Coordinates of C-alpha atoms in Angstrom, one line a residue:
X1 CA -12.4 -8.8 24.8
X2 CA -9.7 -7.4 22.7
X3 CA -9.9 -4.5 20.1
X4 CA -10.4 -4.6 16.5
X5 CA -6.7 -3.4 16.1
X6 CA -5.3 -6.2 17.8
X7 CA -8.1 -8.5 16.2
X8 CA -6.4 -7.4 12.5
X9 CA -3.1 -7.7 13.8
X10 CA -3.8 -11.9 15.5
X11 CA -5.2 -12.6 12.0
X12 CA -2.9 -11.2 9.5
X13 CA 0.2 -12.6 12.0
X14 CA -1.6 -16.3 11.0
X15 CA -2.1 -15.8 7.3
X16 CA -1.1 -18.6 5.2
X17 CA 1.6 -19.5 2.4
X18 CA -0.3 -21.6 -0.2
X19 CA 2.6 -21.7 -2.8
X20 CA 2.3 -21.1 -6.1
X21 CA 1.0 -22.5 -9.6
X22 CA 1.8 -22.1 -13.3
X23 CA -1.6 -20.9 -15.0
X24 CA -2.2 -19.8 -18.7
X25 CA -1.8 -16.1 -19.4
X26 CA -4.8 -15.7 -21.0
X27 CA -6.6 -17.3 -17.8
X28 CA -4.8 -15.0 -15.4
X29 CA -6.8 -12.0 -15.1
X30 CA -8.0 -11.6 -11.6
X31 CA -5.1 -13.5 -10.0
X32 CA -1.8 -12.7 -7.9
X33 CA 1.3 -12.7 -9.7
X34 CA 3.5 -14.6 -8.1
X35 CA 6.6 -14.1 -10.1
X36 CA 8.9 -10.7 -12.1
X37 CA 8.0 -10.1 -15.5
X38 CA 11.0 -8.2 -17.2
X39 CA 10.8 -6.5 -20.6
X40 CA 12.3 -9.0 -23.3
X41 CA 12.9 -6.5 -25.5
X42 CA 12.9 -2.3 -26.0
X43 CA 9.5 -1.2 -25.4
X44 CA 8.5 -0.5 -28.5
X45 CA 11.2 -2.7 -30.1
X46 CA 11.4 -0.8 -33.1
X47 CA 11.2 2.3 -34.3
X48 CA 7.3 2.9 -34.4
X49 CA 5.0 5.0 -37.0
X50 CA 2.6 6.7 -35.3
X51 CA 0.1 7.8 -37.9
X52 CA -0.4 7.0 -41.3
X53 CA 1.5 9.1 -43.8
X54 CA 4.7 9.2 -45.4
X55 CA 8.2 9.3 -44.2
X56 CA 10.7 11.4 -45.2
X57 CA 14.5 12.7 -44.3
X58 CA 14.4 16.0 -42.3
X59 CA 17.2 17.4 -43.8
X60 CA 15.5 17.4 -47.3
X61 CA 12.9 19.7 -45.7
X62 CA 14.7 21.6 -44.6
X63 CA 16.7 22.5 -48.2
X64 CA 13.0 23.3 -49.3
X65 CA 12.1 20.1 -51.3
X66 CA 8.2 19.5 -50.6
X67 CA 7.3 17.4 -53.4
X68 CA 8.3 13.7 -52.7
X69 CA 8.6 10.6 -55.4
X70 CA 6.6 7.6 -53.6
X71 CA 8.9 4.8 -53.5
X72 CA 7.0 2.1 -51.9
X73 CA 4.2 1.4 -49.5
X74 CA 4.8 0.1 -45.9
X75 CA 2.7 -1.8 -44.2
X76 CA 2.9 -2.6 -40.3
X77 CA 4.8 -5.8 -40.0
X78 CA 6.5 -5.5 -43.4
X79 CA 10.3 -5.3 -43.5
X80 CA 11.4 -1.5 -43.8
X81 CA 12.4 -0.1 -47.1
X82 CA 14.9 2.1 -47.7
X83 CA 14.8 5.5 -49.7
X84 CA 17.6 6.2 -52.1
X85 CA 17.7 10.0 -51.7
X86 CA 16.5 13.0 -50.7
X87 CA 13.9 13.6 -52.6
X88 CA 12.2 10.0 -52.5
X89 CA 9.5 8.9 -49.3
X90 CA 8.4 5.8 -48.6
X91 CA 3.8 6.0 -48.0
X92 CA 3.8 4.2 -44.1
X93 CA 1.2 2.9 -42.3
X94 CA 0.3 3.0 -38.2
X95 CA 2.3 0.5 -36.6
X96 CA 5.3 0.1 -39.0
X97 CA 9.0 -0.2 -38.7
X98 CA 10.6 3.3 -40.3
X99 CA 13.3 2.8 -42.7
X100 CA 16.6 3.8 -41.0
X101 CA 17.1 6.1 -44.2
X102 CA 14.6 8.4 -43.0
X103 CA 13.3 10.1 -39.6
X104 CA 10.4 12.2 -40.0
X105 CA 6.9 11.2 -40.3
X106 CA 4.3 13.6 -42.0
X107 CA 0.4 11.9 -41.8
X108 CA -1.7 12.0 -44.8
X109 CA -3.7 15.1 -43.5
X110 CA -0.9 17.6 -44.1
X111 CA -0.1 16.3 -47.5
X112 CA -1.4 15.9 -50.8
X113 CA -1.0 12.3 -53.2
X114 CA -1.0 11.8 -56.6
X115 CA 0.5 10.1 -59.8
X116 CA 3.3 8.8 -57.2
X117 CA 4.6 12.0 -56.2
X118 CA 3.6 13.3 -52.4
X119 CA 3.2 17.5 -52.0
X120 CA 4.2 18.3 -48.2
X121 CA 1.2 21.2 -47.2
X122 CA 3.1 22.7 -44.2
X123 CA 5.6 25.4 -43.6
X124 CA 7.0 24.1 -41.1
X125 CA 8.0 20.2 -39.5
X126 CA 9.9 18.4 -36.8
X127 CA 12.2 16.4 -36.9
X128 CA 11.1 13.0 -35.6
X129 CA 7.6 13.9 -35.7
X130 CA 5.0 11.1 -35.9
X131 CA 7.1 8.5 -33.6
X132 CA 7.3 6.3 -30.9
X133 CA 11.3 5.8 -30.6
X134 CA 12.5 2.2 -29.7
X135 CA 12.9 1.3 -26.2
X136 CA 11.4 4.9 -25.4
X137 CA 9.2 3.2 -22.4
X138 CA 11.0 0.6 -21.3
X139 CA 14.7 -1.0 -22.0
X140 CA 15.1 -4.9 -22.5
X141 CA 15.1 -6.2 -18.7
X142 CA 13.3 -3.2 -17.5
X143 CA 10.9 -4.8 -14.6
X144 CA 7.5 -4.8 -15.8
X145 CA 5.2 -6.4 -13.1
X146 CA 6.1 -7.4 -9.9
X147 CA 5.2 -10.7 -7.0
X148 CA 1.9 -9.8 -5.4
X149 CA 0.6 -7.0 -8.1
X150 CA -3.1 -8.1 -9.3
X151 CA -3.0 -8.8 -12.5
X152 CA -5.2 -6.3 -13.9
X153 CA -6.3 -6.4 -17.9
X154 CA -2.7 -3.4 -18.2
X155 CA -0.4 -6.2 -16.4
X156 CA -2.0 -8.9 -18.3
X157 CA -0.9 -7.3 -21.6
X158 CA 2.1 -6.9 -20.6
X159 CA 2.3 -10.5 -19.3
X160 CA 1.3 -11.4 -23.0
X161 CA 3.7 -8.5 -25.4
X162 CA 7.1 -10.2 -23.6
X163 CA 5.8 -13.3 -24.3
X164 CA 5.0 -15.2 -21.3
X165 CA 2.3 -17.7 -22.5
X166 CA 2.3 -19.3 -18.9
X167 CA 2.6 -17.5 -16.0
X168 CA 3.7 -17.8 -12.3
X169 CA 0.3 -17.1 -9.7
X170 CA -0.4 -17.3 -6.2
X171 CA -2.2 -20.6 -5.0
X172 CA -6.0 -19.3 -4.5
X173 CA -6.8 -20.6 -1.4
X174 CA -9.9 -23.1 -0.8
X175 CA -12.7 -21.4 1.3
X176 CA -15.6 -22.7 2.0
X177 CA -18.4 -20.2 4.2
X178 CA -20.9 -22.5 6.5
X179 CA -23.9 -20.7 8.2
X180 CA -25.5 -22.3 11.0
X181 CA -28.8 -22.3 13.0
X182 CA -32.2 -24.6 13.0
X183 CA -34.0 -21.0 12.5
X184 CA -32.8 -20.6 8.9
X185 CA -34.1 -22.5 6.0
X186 CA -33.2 -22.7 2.5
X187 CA -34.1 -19.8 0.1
X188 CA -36.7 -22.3 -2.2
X189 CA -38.5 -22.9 0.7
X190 CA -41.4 -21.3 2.8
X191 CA -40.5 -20.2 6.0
X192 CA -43.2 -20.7 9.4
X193 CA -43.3 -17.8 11.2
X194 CA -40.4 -18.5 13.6
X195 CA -37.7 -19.6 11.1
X196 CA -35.9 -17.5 8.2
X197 CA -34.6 -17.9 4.9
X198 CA -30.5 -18.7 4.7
X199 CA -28.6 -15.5 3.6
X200 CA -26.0 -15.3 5.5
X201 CA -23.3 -18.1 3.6
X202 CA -24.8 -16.8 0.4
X203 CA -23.6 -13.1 1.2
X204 CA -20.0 -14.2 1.9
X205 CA -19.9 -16.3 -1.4
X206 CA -21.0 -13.0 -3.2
X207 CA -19.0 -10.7 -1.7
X208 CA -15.8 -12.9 -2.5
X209 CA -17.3 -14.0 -5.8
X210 CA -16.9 -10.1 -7.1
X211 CA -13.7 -10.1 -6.0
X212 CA -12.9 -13.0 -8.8
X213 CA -12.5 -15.5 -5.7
X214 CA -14.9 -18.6 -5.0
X215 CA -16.1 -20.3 -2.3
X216 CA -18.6 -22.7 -1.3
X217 CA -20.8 -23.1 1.0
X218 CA -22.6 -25.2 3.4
X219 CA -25.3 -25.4 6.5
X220 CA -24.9 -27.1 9.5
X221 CA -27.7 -27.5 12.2
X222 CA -27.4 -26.8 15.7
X223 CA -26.4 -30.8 16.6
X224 CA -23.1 -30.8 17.6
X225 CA -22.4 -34.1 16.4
X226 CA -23.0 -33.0 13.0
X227 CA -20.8 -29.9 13.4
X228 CA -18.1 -32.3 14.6
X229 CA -18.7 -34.6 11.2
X230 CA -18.8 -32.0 8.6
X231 CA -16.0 -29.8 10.2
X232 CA -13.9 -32.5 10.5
X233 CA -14.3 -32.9 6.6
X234 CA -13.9 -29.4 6.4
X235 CA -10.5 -28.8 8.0
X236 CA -9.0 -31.9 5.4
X237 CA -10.6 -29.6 2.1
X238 CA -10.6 -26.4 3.0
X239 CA -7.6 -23.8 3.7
X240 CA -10.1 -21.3 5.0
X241 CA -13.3 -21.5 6.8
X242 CA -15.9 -19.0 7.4
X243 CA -18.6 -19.8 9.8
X244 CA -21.6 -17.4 10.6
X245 CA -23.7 -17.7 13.9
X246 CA -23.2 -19.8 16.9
X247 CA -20.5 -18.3 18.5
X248 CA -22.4 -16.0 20.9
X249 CA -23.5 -17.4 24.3
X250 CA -26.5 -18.7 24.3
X251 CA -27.3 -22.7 25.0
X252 CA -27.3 -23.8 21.1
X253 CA -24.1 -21.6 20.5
X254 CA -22.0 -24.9 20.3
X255 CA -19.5 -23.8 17.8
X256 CA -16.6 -22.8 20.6
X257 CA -16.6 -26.2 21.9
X258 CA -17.0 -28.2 19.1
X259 CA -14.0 -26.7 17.3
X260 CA -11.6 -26.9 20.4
X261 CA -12.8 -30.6 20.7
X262 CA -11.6 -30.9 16.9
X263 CA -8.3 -29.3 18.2
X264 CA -8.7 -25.8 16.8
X265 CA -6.9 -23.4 19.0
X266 CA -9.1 -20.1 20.2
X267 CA -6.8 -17.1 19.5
X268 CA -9.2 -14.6 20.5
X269 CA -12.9 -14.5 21.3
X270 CA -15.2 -11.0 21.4
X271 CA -14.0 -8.1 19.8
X272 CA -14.5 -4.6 21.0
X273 CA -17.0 -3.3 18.5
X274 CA -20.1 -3.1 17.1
X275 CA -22.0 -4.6 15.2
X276 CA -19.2 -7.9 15.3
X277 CA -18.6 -7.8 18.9
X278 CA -18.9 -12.0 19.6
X279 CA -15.9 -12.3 16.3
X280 CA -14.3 -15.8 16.9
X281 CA -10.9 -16.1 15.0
X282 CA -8.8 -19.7 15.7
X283 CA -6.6 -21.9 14.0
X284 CA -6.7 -25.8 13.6
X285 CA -3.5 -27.6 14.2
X286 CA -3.1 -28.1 10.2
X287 CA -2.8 -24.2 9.8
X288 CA -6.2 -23.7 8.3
X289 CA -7.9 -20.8 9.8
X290 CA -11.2 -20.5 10.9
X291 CA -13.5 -17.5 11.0
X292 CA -16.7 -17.4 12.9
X293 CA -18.7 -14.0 13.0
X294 CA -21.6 -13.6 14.6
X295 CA -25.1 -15.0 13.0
X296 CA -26.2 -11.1 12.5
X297 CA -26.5 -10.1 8.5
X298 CA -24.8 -6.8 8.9
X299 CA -21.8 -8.2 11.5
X300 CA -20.9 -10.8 8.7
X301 CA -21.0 -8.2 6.0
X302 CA -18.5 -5.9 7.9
X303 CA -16.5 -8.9 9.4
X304 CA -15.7 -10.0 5.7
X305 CA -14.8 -6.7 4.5
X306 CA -12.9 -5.8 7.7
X307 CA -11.3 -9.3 8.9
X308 CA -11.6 -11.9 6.1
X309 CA -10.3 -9.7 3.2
X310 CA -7.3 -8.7 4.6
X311 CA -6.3 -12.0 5.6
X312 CA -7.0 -13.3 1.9
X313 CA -4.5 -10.3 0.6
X314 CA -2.2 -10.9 3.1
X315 CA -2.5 -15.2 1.9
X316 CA -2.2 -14.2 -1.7
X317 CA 0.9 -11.8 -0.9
X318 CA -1.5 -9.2 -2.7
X319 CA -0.9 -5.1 -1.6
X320 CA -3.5 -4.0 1.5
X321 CA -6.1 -1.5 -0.2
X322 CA -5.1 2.2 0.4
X323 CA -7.5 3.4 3.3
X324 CA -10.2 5.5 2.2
X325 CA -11.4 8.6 4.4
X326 CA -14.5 10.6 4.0
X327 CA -16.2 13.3 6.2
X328 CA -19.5 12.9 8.5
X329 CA -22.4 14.7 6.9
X330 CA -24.1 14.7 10.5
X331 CA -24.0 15.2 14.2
X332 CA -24.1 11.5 15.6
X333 CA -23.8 10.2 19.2
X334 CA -23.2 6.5 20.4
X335 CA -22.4 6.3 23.9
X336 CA -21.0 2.4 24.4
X337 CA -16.9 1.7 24.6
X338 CA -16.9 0.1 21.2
X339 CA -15.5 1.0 18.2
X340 CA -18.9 1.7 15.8
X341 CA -18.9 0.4 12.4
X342 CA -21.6 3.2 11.0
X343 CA -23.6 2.3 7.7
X344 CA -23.1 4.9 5.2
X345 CA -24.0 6.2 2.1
X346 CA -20.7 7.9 0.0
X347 CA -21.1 10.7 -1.8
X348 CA -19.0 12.7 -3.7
X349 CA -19.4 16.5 -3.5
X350 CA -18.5 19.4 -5.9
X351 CA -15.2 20.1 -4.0
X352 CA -14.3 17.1 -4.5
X353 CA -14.5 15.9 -0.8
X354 CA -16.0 12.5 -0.2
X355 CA -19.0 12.5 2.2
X356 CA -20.9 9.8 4.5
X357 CA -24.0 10.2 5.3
X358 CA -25.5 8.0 8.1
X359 CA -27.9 5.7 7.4
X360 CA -30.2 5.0 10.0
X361 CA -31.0 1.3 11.2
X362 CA -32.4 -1.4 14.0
X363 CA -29.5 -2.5 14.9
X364 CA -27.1 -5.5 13.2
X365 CA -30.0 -7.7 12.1
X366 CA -31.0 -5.0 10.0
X367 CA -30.0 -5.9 6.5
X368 CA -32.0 -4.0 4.4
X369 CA -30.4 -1.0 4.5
X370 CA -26.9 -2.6 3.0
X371 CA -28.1 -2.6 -0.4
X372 CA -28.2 0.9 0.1
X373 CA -25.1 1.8 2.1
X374 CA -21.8 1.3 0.4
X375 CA -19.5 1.8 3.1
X376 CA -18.5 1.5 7.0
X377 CA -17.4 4.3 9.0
X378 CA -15.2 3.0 11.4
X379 CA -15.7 5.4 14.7
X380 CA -13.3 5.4 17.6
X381 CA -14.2 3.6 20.7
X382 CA -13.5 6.2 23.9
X383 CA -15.4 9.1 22.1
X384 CA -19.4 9.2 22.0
X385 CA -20.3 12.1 19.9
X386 CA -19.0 12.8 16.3
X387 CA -19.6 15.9 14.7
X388 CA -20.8 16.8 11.2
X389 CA -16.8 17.6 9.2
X390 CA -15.2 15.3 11.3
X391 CA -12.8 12.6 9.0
X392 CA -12.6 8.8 9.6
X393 CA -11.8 5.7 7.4
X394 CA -14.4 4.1 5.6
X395 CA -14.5 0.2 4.0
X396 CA -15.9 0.3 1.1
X397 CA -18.5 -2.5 0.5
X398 CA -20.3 -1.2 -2.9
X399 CA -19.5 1.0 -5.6
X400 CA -19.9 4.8 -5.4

């Protein structure tokens, strides 16, 4: 039995290099950016009116003229016009390109407009008021976004204002989550008193799906000729596979030896931890990983969010999550040498200080109380009592 630190540490040593893919930009959201995208231009490229108005030379202000001659209206996109002296302005929209013949910008608030003359209402101005100077964010060739950044809706727009109608992403990698067990049935159908509804492959699909990644999913029964069949089929589809139940030791458990026989190599079995503790992790001799977490609800939860995810970041050359600490809200005791993934609630108090409080439950096959948990406290193993104040890391697995 290893520990979960050197569980992480096996797994994200045997992540995988998928490649890459050219993808529309509009299609990108969601998805790794597998290439630099540089600034084509000044950011803004121009000159840019920030409020609608008129524009005017500075220095004319300043010799006390306040009554400007209209000369033209600008709109944005328009080519700039030029003023032809002091005492003319040009009426400029949001957006527009300013006239290199003037540098000040006063909005239509602070003046009055009539019969083509604008009246300046102010005492005082500054110079270059009312404008976003060229190349005042970034310089042409200025790095915008770089390999492994999620492209979030910000980077997308950037993706799109340099012009990049196709863009470089990281392969998504092909998962496919099987649960397994003749004591679970599907979820249309009505379960006899000693079998259960399927759950398990479903919750791994969701929990990925609202990350923006897919998977499918499949059942295998406990024949071990099957497993062999459909795993086999498996390992030439899939990059990653996630398998729940089976892997513990009792006399159906035949996953173990059905995957050696298919020639995947066992990198580490049982993990010191609960719930999670009978974790399988292996590799088939193509590279494809497989995952096999224990059959409990509540161990696959946290083995996705602890095990699986960081794998997928690491795969997609995607940054690790900042870890997230919050303080106990109670005394709690748990006397085994296992680290102890505690369900808790999250709260966030009026200093500002983010709180878990337990939430009690019957052990890992006691699902119920996820949908109201949103986090794992992960507790040190070699310590059995945790006071109230004390800080450890939390994995979040629902919103605050």
């Amino acid at each position: 039995m290893i520990t979960v630190e050197q569980a992480e540490q096996i797994i994200l040593e045997n992540k995988s290099d998928l490649g890459a893919e050219i993808t529309m930009f509009d299609t990108s959201a969601g998805r790794v950016l597998a290439e630099t995208i540089r600034a084509d231009r000044d950011m803004p490229p121009y000159n840019r009116v920030m409020v609608d108005g008129i524009a005017i030379k500075y220095s004319a202000f300043e010799q006390g003229i306040r009554i400007f001659k209209i000369k033209a209206v600008q709109a944005a996109g328009a080519a700039p016009v030029e003023v032809d002296s002091d005492e003319e302005c040009i009426e400029i929209m949001t957006g527009a390109s300013l006239p290199e013949s003037v540098d000040t910008v006063i909005r239509y608030e602070d003046i009055t407009i009539g019969e083509g003359e604008a009246i300046i209402n102010l005492a005082t101005i500054e110079k270059g008021q009312g404008l976003h100077l060229k190349g005042a964010d970034r310089k042409q060739g200025d790095v915008l976004a770089v390999p492994g950044q999620l492209i979030t809706p910000a980077v997308l727009s950037l993706i799109a204002s340099v012009g990049e109608a196709e863009v470089r992403v990281k392969k998504m990698p092909r998962v496919v989550v099987i649960s397994t067990g003749d004591e679970v049935i599907e979820v249309h159908k009505r379960p006899t008193p000693f079998q259960i509804r399927r759950s398990n492959n479903y919750t791994a699909q969701a929990i990925l799906k609202s990350l923006g990644y897919e998977a499918s999913v499949l059942h295998l029964p406990d024949d071990p000729e099957v497993m062999r069949n459909q795993l086999s089929q498996c390992f030439q589809y899939y990059d990653a596979i996630i398998l729940a139940g089976g892997v513990s030791a009792g006399k159906f458990d035949y996953l173990p030896q059905v995957l050696n026989v298919l020639g995947v190599e066992q990198l580490f079995h049982k993990v010191a931890q609960r719930p999670g503790k009978p974790l399988w992790f292996g590799k088939h001799g193509n590279g494809v990983p497989v995952f096999a977490f224990p059959g409990n609800p509540v161990a696959v939860y946290l083995c996705m969010h602890r095990y699986f995810l960081p794998w997928l970041y690491a795969t997609l050359g995607r940054q690790q999550p900042t870890p997230v600490y919050a303080m106990l809200d109670n005394d709690l005791e748990f006397k085994p040498e296992l680290k102890y993934f505690l369900q808790v609630k999250l709260l966030v108090n009026e200093q500002a200080q983010l709180i878990a409080e337990p939430i009690a439950g019957n052990g890992s096959g006691d699902f119920a109380n996820l949908a109201d948990a949103n986090g794992f406290m992960e507790l040190p193993a070699g310590k059995s009592v945790f006071n109230k104040g004390e800080v450890y890391r939390v994995h979040l697995i629902n919103p605050l």
